[in-house]
CSV table of C-alpha atoms in Angstrom, one decimal:
chain,number,residue,atom,x,y,z
O,1,MET,CA,38.0,93.9,139.2
O,2,LYS,CA,38.6,92.2,142.5
O,3,LYS,CA,36.9,89.1,143.1
O,4,GLY,CA,36.1,88.1,146.6
O,5,LEU,CA,35.8,85.0,148.4
O,6,PHE,CA,32.6,83.8,146.7
O,7,GLY,CA,33.8,85.1,143.2
O,8,ARG,CA,36.7,82.8,143.3
O,9,ALA,CA,34.8,79.7,144.5
O,10,PHE,CA,32.2,80.1,141.9
O,11,ALA,CA,34.6,80.9,139.1
O,12,ASN,CA,35.0,77.2,138.2
O,13,SER,CA,31.4,76.2,139.0
O,14,PRO,CA,30.4,75.4,135.3
O,15,ILE,CA,33.0,73.0,135.0
O,16,PHE,CA,32.3,71.5,138.3
O,17,ALA,CA,28.5,71.3,137.4
O,18,LEU,CA,29.3,69.7,134.0
O,19,GLY,CA,31.3,67.1,135.9
O,20,TYR,CA,28.7,66.5,138.6
O,21,PHE,CA,25.9,65.7,136.2
O,22,THR,CA,28.0,63.6,133.8
O,23,ASN,CA,30.0,61.5,136.2
O,24,ASP,CA,28.2,61.6,139.5
O,25,ALA,CA,31.1,63.4,141.1
O,26,LEU,CA,29.4,64.3,144.5
O,27,THR,CA,26.9,61.7,145.0
O,28,PRO,CA,28.1,58.5,143.2
O,29,ASN,CA,25.2,56.0,142.5
O,30,LEU,CA,26.5,52.8,144.0
O,31,ASN,CA,23.7,50.7,142.3
O,32,LYS,CA,24.8,51.9,138.9
O,33,LYS,CA,28.4,51.3,139.6
O,34,ILE,CA,27.6,47.7,140.8
O,35,LYS,CA,25.5,47.2,137.6
O,36,LYS,CA,28.3,48.4,135.4
O,37,ALA,CA,30.8,46.3,137.2
O,38,HIS,CA,28.4,43.2,136.7
O,39,GLN,CA,28.1,43.9,133.1
O,40,VAL,CA,31.8,44.4,132.6
O,41,SER,CA,32.4,41.2,134.6
O,42,LYS,CA,29.9,39.3,132.6
O,43,LYS,CA,31.5,40.6,129.4
O,44,LEU,CA,34.9,39.7,130.6
O,45,PHE,CA,33.7,36.3,131.6
O,46,PHE,CA,32.1,35.6,128.2
O,47,PHE,CA,35.2,36.9,126.6
O,48,PHE,CA,37.5,34.7,128.6
O,49,ILE,CA,35.1,31.8,127.9
O,50,CYS,CA,35.0,32.5,124.2
O,51,VAL,CA,38.7,32.8,124.2
O,52,CYS,CA,39.2,29.5,126.2
O,53,VAL,CA,36.6,27.7,123.8
O,54,LYS,CA,38.4,29.0,120.7
O,55,GLY,CA,41.7,28.2,122.2
O,56,TYR,CA,40.5,24.6,122.8
O,57,SER,CA,38.9,24.4,119.4
O,58,TYR,CA,42.1,25.9,117.8
O,59,ARG,CA,44.2,23.4,119.7
O,60,LEU,CA,41.8,20.7,118.3
O,61,LEU,CA,42.0,22.0,114.9
O,62,THR,CA,45.9,22.3,115.1
O,63,PHE,CA,46.1,18.8,116.5
O,64,GLN,CA,43.9,17.5,113.7
O,65,ALA,CA,45.7,19.6,111.1
O,66,LEU,CA,49.0,18.3,112.4
O,67,ALA,CA,47.8,14.5,112.5
O,68,GLU,CA,46.7,15.1,108.8
O,69,ALA,CA,49.9,16.7,107.8
O,70,GLU,CA,51.9,13.9,109.4
O,71,SER,CA,49.9,11.3,107.5
O,72,ILE,CA,50.4,13.4,104.2
O,73,ILE,CA,54.1,13.4,105.0
O,74,LYS,CA,54.1,9.6,105.6
O,75,THR,CA,52.4,8.9,102.3
O,76,TYR,CA,54.5,11.3,100.6
O,77,GLU,CA,57.8,9.7,102.0
O,78,ALA,CA,56.4,6.3,101.1
O,79,LYS,CA,55.7,7.4,97.4
O,80,LEU,CA,59.2,9.1,97.4
O,81,ALA,CA,60.7,5.9,98.4
O,82,GLU,CA,59.0,4.1,95.7
O,83,VAL,CA,60.2,6.7,93.1
O,84,GLU,CA,63.7,6.4,94.3
O,85,LYS,CA,63.6,2.7,94.0
O,86,MET,CA,62.2,2.9,90.5
O,87,LYS,CA,64.8,5.5,89.7
O,88,LYS,CA,67.7,3.3,90.9
O,89,MET,CA,66.3,0.3,88.8
O,90,ALA,CA,66.2,2.5,85.8
O,91,LYS,CA,69.7,3.9,86.4
O,92,GLN,CA,70.9,0.3,86.7
O,93,MET,CA,69.0,-0.7,83.3
O,94,VAL,CA,70.5,2.3,81.5
O,95,GLN,CA,74.0,1.2,82.8
O,96,SER,CA,73.5,-2.4,81.6
O,97,CYS,CA,72.2,-1.0,78.2
O,98,GLU,CA,75.3,1.2,77.8
O,99,ALA,CA,77.5,-1.6,78.6
O,100,LEU,CA,75.7,-3.8,75.9
O,101,MET,CA,75.9,-0.9,73.4
O,102,PHE,CA,79.5,-0.5,74.2
O,103,LYS,CA,80.2,-4.1,73.5
O,104,LEU,CA,78.2,-4.1,70.3
O,105,GLU,CA,79.9,-1.0,69.0
O,106,LYS,CA,83.3,-2.8,69.9
O,107,LYS,CA,82.3,-5.9,68.0
O,108,GLU,CA,80.8,-3.9,65.1
O,109,LYS,CA,84.2,-2.0,64.8
O,110,MET,CA,85.9,-5.4,64.9
O,111,LEU,CA,83.8,-6.8,62.1
O,112,ASP,CA,84.4,-3.8,60.1
O,113,ASP,CA,88.1,-4.1,60.5
O,114,LEU,CA,87.9,-7.8,59.5
O,115,GLY,CA,85.6,-7.0,56.7
O,116,LYS,CA,88.2,-4.5,55.4
O,117,LEU,CA,90.9,-7.2,55.7
O,118,PHE,CA,89.1,-10.2,54.3
O,119,ARG,CA,85.9,-9.3,52.5
O,120,ALA,CA,86.9,-6.5,50.2
O,121,PRO,CA,89.7,-8.2,48.3
O,122,ARG,CA,87.7,-11.6,48.2
O,123,MET,CA,84.7,-9.8,46.6
O,124,ASP,CA,86.9,-8.4,44.1
O,125,VAL,CA,88.5,-11.7,43.4
O,126,LEU,CA,85.0,-13.3,43.3
O,127,LYS,CA,83.7,-10.7,40.9
O,128,GLY,CA,86.7,-11.4,38.5
O,129,LYS,CA,86.2,-15.2,38.8
O,130,GLU,CA,82.5,-14.7,38.4
O,131,LYS,CA,83.1,-12.8,35.0
O,132,LYS,CA,85.5,-15.6,33.9
O,133,LEU,CA,83.0,-18.2,34.7
O,134,ASP,CA,80.2,-16.4,32.8
O,135,TYR,CA,82.4,-16.2,29.9
O,136,LEU,CA,83.4,-19.7,30.0
O,137,GLY,CA,79.7,-20.6,30.6
O,138,GLN,CA,78.7,-18.8,27.3
O,139,LEU,CA,81.4,-20.4,25.5
O,140,TYR,CA,80.3,-24.0,26.6
O,141,SER,CA,76.6,-23.4,26.9
O,142,ALA,CA,76.1,-21.7,23.8
O,143,PRO,CA,75.8,-23.7,20.4
O,144,ARG,CA,79.1,-24.3,18.9
O,145,MET,CA,77.9,-23.2,15.4
O,146,ASP,CA,76.9,-19.8,16.4
O,147,LEU,CA,80.2,-19.1,18.0
O,148,LEU,CA,82.1,-20.3,14.9
O,149,LYS,CA,79.8,-18.2,12.6
O,150,GLU,CA,80.8,-15.1,14.3
O,151,ILE,CA,84.6,-15.9,14.2
O,152,LYS,CA,85.8,-15.3,10.8
O,153,ASN,CA,89.0,-16.5,9.1
O,154,ALA,CA,91.3,-13.9,7.4
O,155,ASP,CA,89.8,-14.6,4.0
O,156,GLY,CA,86.3,-13.7,5.2
O,157,ARG,CA,84.9,-17.0,5.4
O,158,TYR,CA,83.6,-18.5,8.8
O,159,ALA,CA,85.8,-20.7,10.7
O,160,GLY,CA,83.2,-23.4,10.8
O,161,ARG,CA,82.9,-23.9,7.2
O,162,ASN,CA,86.1,-25.5,5.7
């Protein structure tokens, strides 16, 4: 099947017609194109305005957030400085307490050593003397007759009765 000149020309006519009716290929409607351009430009303008306003508001928000963050940082640094001062004071107090404890332990050890040297023997001596004094006190404070009654002679009579 040979196609002639017109057969070849109209071979692609359905595709051409489809494009003609959809995109105004042969006779573009300038008013439609201008309206679309205006609509697109309005949309772009509003989009640009929104972006600018949002950007400005974001800048304001970021500046406000930065200012608030800086104030929080300053208060945190001030509180941290107070805590460091208190920590330093507490450390000094602990060191002074440790020094006093060391001195007290040293004195306690020295007193224990002195007690071992002087107190322990003296306590034994004092206890022995106390026993002697108790015995002598019993001898001299008790009635003489009671003591004599308890002491017997070799013949079985009391020493108090002669």
